[in-house]
Tab-separated table of C-alpha atoms in Angstrom:
chain	number	residue	atom	x	y	z
A	28	MET	CA	241.377	-11.650	124.147
A	29	PHE	CA	243.684	-9.478	126.319
A	30	ASN	CA	246.907	-11.294	125.346
A	31	GLY	CA	249.856	-8.800	125.997
A	32	LYS	CA	247.695	-6.323	127.810
A	33	SER	CA	248.136	-4.894	131.190
A	34	THR	CA	245.565	-3.732	133.704
A	35	ILE	CA	245.535	-1.858	136.988
A	36	ILE	CA	242.567	-2.841	139.123
A	37	THR	CA	242.306	-0.776	142.401
A	38	GLY	CA	240.297	-2.437	145.364
A	39	ALA	CA	241.171	-5.778	143.841
A	40	ASN	CA	241.108	-7.916	146.886
A	41	LYS	CA	237.401	-8.810	146.903
A	42	ASN	CA	234.058	-8.507	145.337
A	43	LEU	CA	233.824	-6.682	141.881
A	44	GLY	CA	237.564	-5.949	142.000
A	45	LYS	CA	238.528	-9.574	142.430
A	46	GLN	CA	236.282	-10.996	139.964
A	47	THR	CA	237.294	-8.332	137.311
A	48	ALA	CA	240.984	-9.332	137.961
A	49	ILE	CA	240.174	-13.063	137.276
A	50	ALA	CA	238.199	-12.419	134.174
A	51	PHE	CA	240.944	-10.197	132.750
A	52	ALA	CA	243.681	-12.525	133.656
A	53	LYS	CA	241.587	-15.500	131.918
A	54	GLU	CA	241.799	-13.832	128.639
A	55	GLY	CA	245.560	-12.958	129.038
A	56	SER	CA	246.138	-9.562	130.733
A	57	ASN	CA	248.858	-9.032	133.286
A	58	ILE	CA	247.298	-7.560	136.351
A	59	LEU	CA	248.336	-5.022	138.996
A	60	LEU	CA	246.155	-5.847	142.158
A	61	HIS	CA	245.752	-2.899	144.526
A	62	TYR	CA	244.562	-2.924	148.097
A	63	HIS	CA	244.714	-0.562	151.146
A	64	SER	CA	243.880	-2.145	154.368
A	65	PRO	CA	246.690	-4.450	155.895
A	66	SER	CA	243.867	-6.850	156.741
A	67	SER	CA	243.528	-7.492	152.824
A	68	ALA	CA	247.231	-8.507	152.397
A	69	ASP	CA	246.760	-12.326	152.592
A	70	GLU	CA	243.647	-12.418	150.495
A	71	THR	CA	245.399	-10.290	147.802
A	72	GLU	CA	248.475	-12.381	147.728
A	73	GLN	CA	246.394	-15.673	147.218
A	74	LEU	CA	244.573	-13.984	144.418
A	75	ALA	CA	247.957	-13.102	142.790
A	76	LYS	CA	249.060	-16.755	143.181
A	77	LEU	CA	245.876	-17.860	141.489
A	78	LEU	CA	246.324	-15.624	138.501
A	79	ILE	CA	249.761	-16.657	138.011
A	80	ASN	CA	249.369	-20.305	138.409
A	81	ASP	CA	245.804	-20.772	136.816
A	82	TYR	CA	246.089	-18.228	133.809
A	83	ASN	CA	250.005	-17.893	133.216
A	84	VAL	CA	249.995	-14.222	133.545
A	85	LYS	CA	252.061	-11.703	135.474
A	86	ALA	CA	250.349	-10.461	138.655
A	87	ILE	CA	251.892	-8.041	141.029
A	88	ILE	CA	250.461	-6.293	144.203
A	89	TYR	CA	250.598	-2.896	145.222
A	90	SER	CA	249.235	-1.668	148.642
A	91	GLY	CA	248.806	2.076	149.299
A	92	ASP	CA	246.497	5.019	150.286
A	93	LEU	CA	245.388	6.436	147.066
A	94	SER	CA	244.195	9.516	148.450
A	95	GLN	CA	247.838	10.397	148.674
A	96	GLU	CA	249.562	11.641	145.374
A	97	ASP	CA	252.864	9.859	145.817
A	98	ALA	CA	250.991	6.648	146.322
A	99	THR	CA	249.089	7.177	143.196
A	100	ILE	CA	252.245	7.860	141.266
A	101	GLU	CA	253.810	4.796	142.692
A	102	LEU	CA	250.798	2.740	141.666
A	103	PHE	CA	251.352	3.463	137.975
A	104	GLU	CA	254.913	3.455	137.990
A	105	THR	CA	254.888	0.094	139.555
A	106	ALA	CA	252.797	-1.386	136.814
A	107	ILE	CA	254.862	0.159	133.981
A	108	LYS	CA	258.197	-1.191	135.700
A	109	ALA	CA	256.569	-4.640	135.852
A	110	PHE	CA	254.710	-4.903	132.511
A	111	GLY	CA	256.345	-2.172	130.556
A	112	LYS	CA	253.030	-0.414	129.872
A	113	ILE	CA	249.550	0.064	131.073
A	114	ASP	CA	246.683	-0.420	128.701
A	115	TYR	CA	243.528	-0.526	131.083
A	116	ALA	CA	242.879	1.355	134.595
A	117	ILE	CA	239.930	0.287	136.564
A	118	ASN	CA	239.067	2.335	139.673
A	119	ASN	CA	237.151	0.317	142.075
A	120	VAL	CA	237.872	2.366	145.422
A	121	GLY	CA	235.077	3.743	147.321
A	122	MET	CA	233.532	4.261	150.524
A	123	VAL	CA	229.675	4.554	151.283
A	124	LEU	CA	227.827	6.249	154.084
A	125	ARG	CA	224.194	6.211	154.646
A	126	LYS	CA	223.246	8.930	157.050
A	127	PRO	CA	221.116	12.210	157.158
A	128	LEU	CA	222.966	15.218	155.857
A	129	TYR	CA	221.986	17.219	159.050
A	130	SER	CA	223.593	14.530	161.404
A	131	THR	CA	226.784	14.093	159.424
A	132	SER	CA	230.160	15.376	160.741
A	133	LEU	CA	232.740	17.328	159.044
A	134	ASP	CA	235.126	14.288	159.675
A	135	GLU	CA	232.771	12.038	157.978
A	136	TYR	CA	232.389	14.535	154.939
A	137	ASN	CA	236.229	14.818	154.689
A	138	LYS	CA	236.784	11.034	154.885
A	139	MET	CA	234.030	10.370	152.105
A	140	PHE	CA	235.473	12.905	149.744
A	141	ASP	CA	239.158	11.860	150.417
A	142	ILE	CA	238.231	8.161	149.633
A	143	ASN	CA	235.730	8.609	146.808
A	144	VAL	CA	236.759	12.058	145.144
A	145	LYS	CA	240.410	12.859	145.969
A	146	THR	CA	241.563	9.222	144.933
A	147	SER	CA	239.467	9.435	141.652
A	148	PHE	CA	241.005	12.787	140.878
A	149	LEU	CA	244.350	11.439	141.384
A	150	PHE	CA	243.694	8.323	139.626
A	151	LEU	CA	242.313	10.099	136.418
A	152	LYS	CA	245.221	12.509	136.398
A	153	TYR	CA	247.846	9.744	136.514
A	154	ALA	CA	245.972	7.502	134.023
A	155	GLU	CA	246.161	10.413	131.472
A	156	LEU	CA	249.797	10.788	132.245
A	157	LYS	CA	250.866	7.131	132.313
A	158	LEU	CA	248.614	4.898	130.340
A	159	SER	CA	249.536	3.972	126.593
A	160	GLU	CA	247.907	5.680	123.649
A	161	LYS	CA	244.319	4.416	123.193
A	162	GLY	CA	244.042	3.063	126.648
A	163	SER	CA	240.839	2.770	128.545
A	164	VAL	CA	239.896	3.901	132.053
A	165	VAL	CA	236.661	2.663	133.875
A	166	MET	CA	235.480	4.299	136.964
A	167	LEU	CA	232.956	2.616	139.243
A	168	THR	CA	230.267	5.078	140.434
A	169	THR	CA	226.754	4.075	141.508
A	170	SER	CA	223.106	4.062	140.192
A	171	LEU	CA	222.107	6.278	143.242
A	172	LEU	CA	223.240	9.085	140.791
A	173	GLY	CA	219.892	8.668	139.200
A	174	ALA	CA	217.863	8.047	142.301
A	175	TYR	CA	215.812	10.484	144.491
A	176	THR	CA	216.298	9.111	147.837
A	177	ASP	CA	217.368	9.913	151.552
A	178	GLY	CA	220.477	9.077	153.515
A	179	TYR	CA	223.105	9.177	150.785
A	180	SER	CA	223.959	12.917	150.283
A	181	LEU	CA	227.599	12.480	150.699
A	182	TYR	CA	227.736	9.221	148.575
A	183	GLN	CA	225.653	10.717	145.765
A	184	GLY	CA	227.535	14.059	145.942
A	185	ALA	CA	230.933	12.297	145.893
A	186	LYS	CA	230.249	9.956	143.079
A	187	SER	CA	228.702	12.790	141.028
A	188	ALA	CA	231.982	14.390	141.067
A	189	VAL	CA	233.776	11.410	140.007
A	190	TYR	CA	231.413	11.101	137.057
A	191	TRP	CA	231.991	14.692	136.030
A	192	MET	CA	235.743	14.457	136.429
A	193	CYS	CA	235.641	11.344	134.234
A	194	LYS	CA	233.439	12.901	131.573
A	195	THR	CA	235.721	15.990	131.463
A	196	ALA	CA	238.922	13.926	131.298
A	197	SER	CA	237.532	12.123	128.283
A	198	LYS	CA	237.191	15.507	126.465
A	199	GLU	CA	240.652	16.533	127.565
A	200	THR	CA	242.809	13.492	126.887
A	201	GLN	CA	245.958	13.974	124.725
A	202	LYS	CA	246.252	10.143	124.123
A	203	LYS	CA	242.897	9.112	122.806
A	204	ILE	CA	242.193	7.202	125.985
A	205	THR	CA	238.638	6.433	126.705
A	206	TYR	CA	237.189	7.330	130.004
A	207	ASN	CA	233.925	5.812	131.120
A	208	CYS	CA	231.850	5.262	134.295
A	209	ILE	CA	229.761	2.230	135.309
A	210	SER	CA	226.977	2.829	137.868
A	211	PRO	CA	225.910	-0.716	139.209
A	212	GLY	CA	222.629	-1.051	141.013
A	213	PRO	CA	222.715	-2.080	144.732
A	214	MET	CA	225.020	-4.946	144.789
A	215	ASP	CA	224.864	-8.171	146.470
A	216	THR	CA	228.052	-7.761	148.497
A	217	PRO	CA	228.979	-6.594	152.058
A	218	PHE	CA	229.437	-3.053	150.855
A	219	LEU	CA	225.663	-2.625	150.654
A	220	TYR	CA	224.769	-4.763	153.630
A	221	GLY	CA	226.826	-2.525	156.131
A	222	GLN	CA	224.519	0.309	155.346
A	223	GLU	CA	220.998	-1.128	154.807
A	224	ASN	CA	218.360	-2.966	156.777
A	225	GLU	CA	216.509	-6.124	155.609
A	226	HIS	CA	213.426	-4.292	154.728
A	227	ARG	CA	215.157	-1.798	152.383
A	228	ILE	CA	217.108	-4.457	150.760
A	229	GLU	CA	213.994	-6.442	149.960
A	230	PHE	CA	212.463	-3.186	148.549
A	231	PHE	CA	215.588	-2.714	146.276
A	232	LYS	CA	215.066	-6.130	144.849
A	233	THR	CA	211.435	-5.271	143.686
A	234	GLN	CA	212.853	-2.261	141.686
A	235	ALA	CA	214.917	-4.436	139.369
A	236	VAL	CA	213.078	-6.415	136.546
A	237	GLU	CA	214.555	-9.630	137.652
A	238	GLN	CA	213.609	-8.875	141.330
A	239	ARG	CA	216.993	-9.162	142.799
A	240	LEU	CA	220.235	-7.286	143.568
A	241	THR	CA	222.847	-6.614	141.136
A	242	ALA	CA	225.606	-9.354	141.284
A	243	VAL	CA	229.247	-8.914	140.642
A	244	GLU	CA	228.954	-11.291	137.722
A	245	ASP	CA	226.567	-8.663	136.193
A	246	ILE	CA	229.048	-6.018	136.034
A	247	VAL	CA	232.377	-7.845	134.983
A	248	PRO	CA	231.247	-8.252	131.271
A	249	ILE	CA	230.351	-4.716	130.954
A	250	ILE	CA	233.613	-3.635	132.042
A	251	LYS	CA	235.375	-6.076	129.615
A	252	PHE	CA	233.115	-4.836	126.884
A	253	ILE	CA	234.116	-0.994	127.567
A	254	VAL	CA	237.771	-1.690	127.219
A	255	LYS	CA	237.771	-4.124	124.527
A	256	ASP	CA	234.843	-3.680	122.055
A	257	GLY	CA	233.456	-0.332	123.243
A	258	LYS	CA	236.286	1.792	122.235
A	259	TRP	CA	233.898	4.352	120.451
A	260	MET	CA	232.310	4.906	123.600
A	261	THR	CA	233.774	7.622	125.823
A	262	GLY	CA	232.529	10.206	128.475
A	263	GLN	CA	229.523	8.082	129.386
A	264	ASN	CA	228.028	6.712	132.438
A	265	LEU	CA	226.408	3.281	132.014
A	266	TYR	CA	223.701	2.514	134.443
A	267	ALA	CA	223.895	-1.195	134.878
A	268	ASN	CA	221.081	-1.907	137.415
A	269	ASN	CA	218.284	-4.151	135.678
A	270	GLY	CA	215.925	-1.016	135.903
A	271	PHE	CA	216.534	-0.103	139.345
A	272	THR	CA	216.942	3.496	138.052
A	273	ALA	CA	216.475	4.694	134.599
A	274	PRO	CA	217.451	8.376	134.249
A	275	SER	CA	216.148	10.207	131.330
A	276	ALA	CA	218.352	11.404	128.403
């Protein structure tokens, strides 16, 4: 149970972030829900109301561009002001681009690395400074880190940086905080469908043992395990993909 705990979830308005927020609130955690795009305001407000009314927890909202340092600082300080402490921080912010390296623009590179890498750097930095002793940080990456494929050079490169920053943070912590990554397989969400065609999606399904895409519901229990029962695990990257990729040790 997460009674008395407090959790920050970025990108919490939909998909994995939303379902993680619901799962943690069900077990008693207070939740800070983060979103960025103004178009996500209404759905995030509805989610906060649901958490408060259905699970009797505190749920607050923070909107900001987490590639900006002042916004990231404010994110953590808002949670501390509301809840008194932060126990868990889950970073679900990300952007994907499928495009050959040779036709990728510098603007696309900068945007991908701002959203995926700079936000993660700032999140990890201020998680260490603001979380409670023996807290837990979970960073969402991708199973493409273990794949040899085309089209995802910027996404794979950016998420690789996230993994290594997270791993190093786990060794540098002064507060016994655990830092781990989860790398889901191709997920059955609009995040994937905006980049892939039907043929490739069907192929992805064949690479999993259960012959399907990864569901949000497959990943939420792993996040819960890491922060609650997996405290002896840190600096790790868990490939949660039903066999889509299986990197060697």
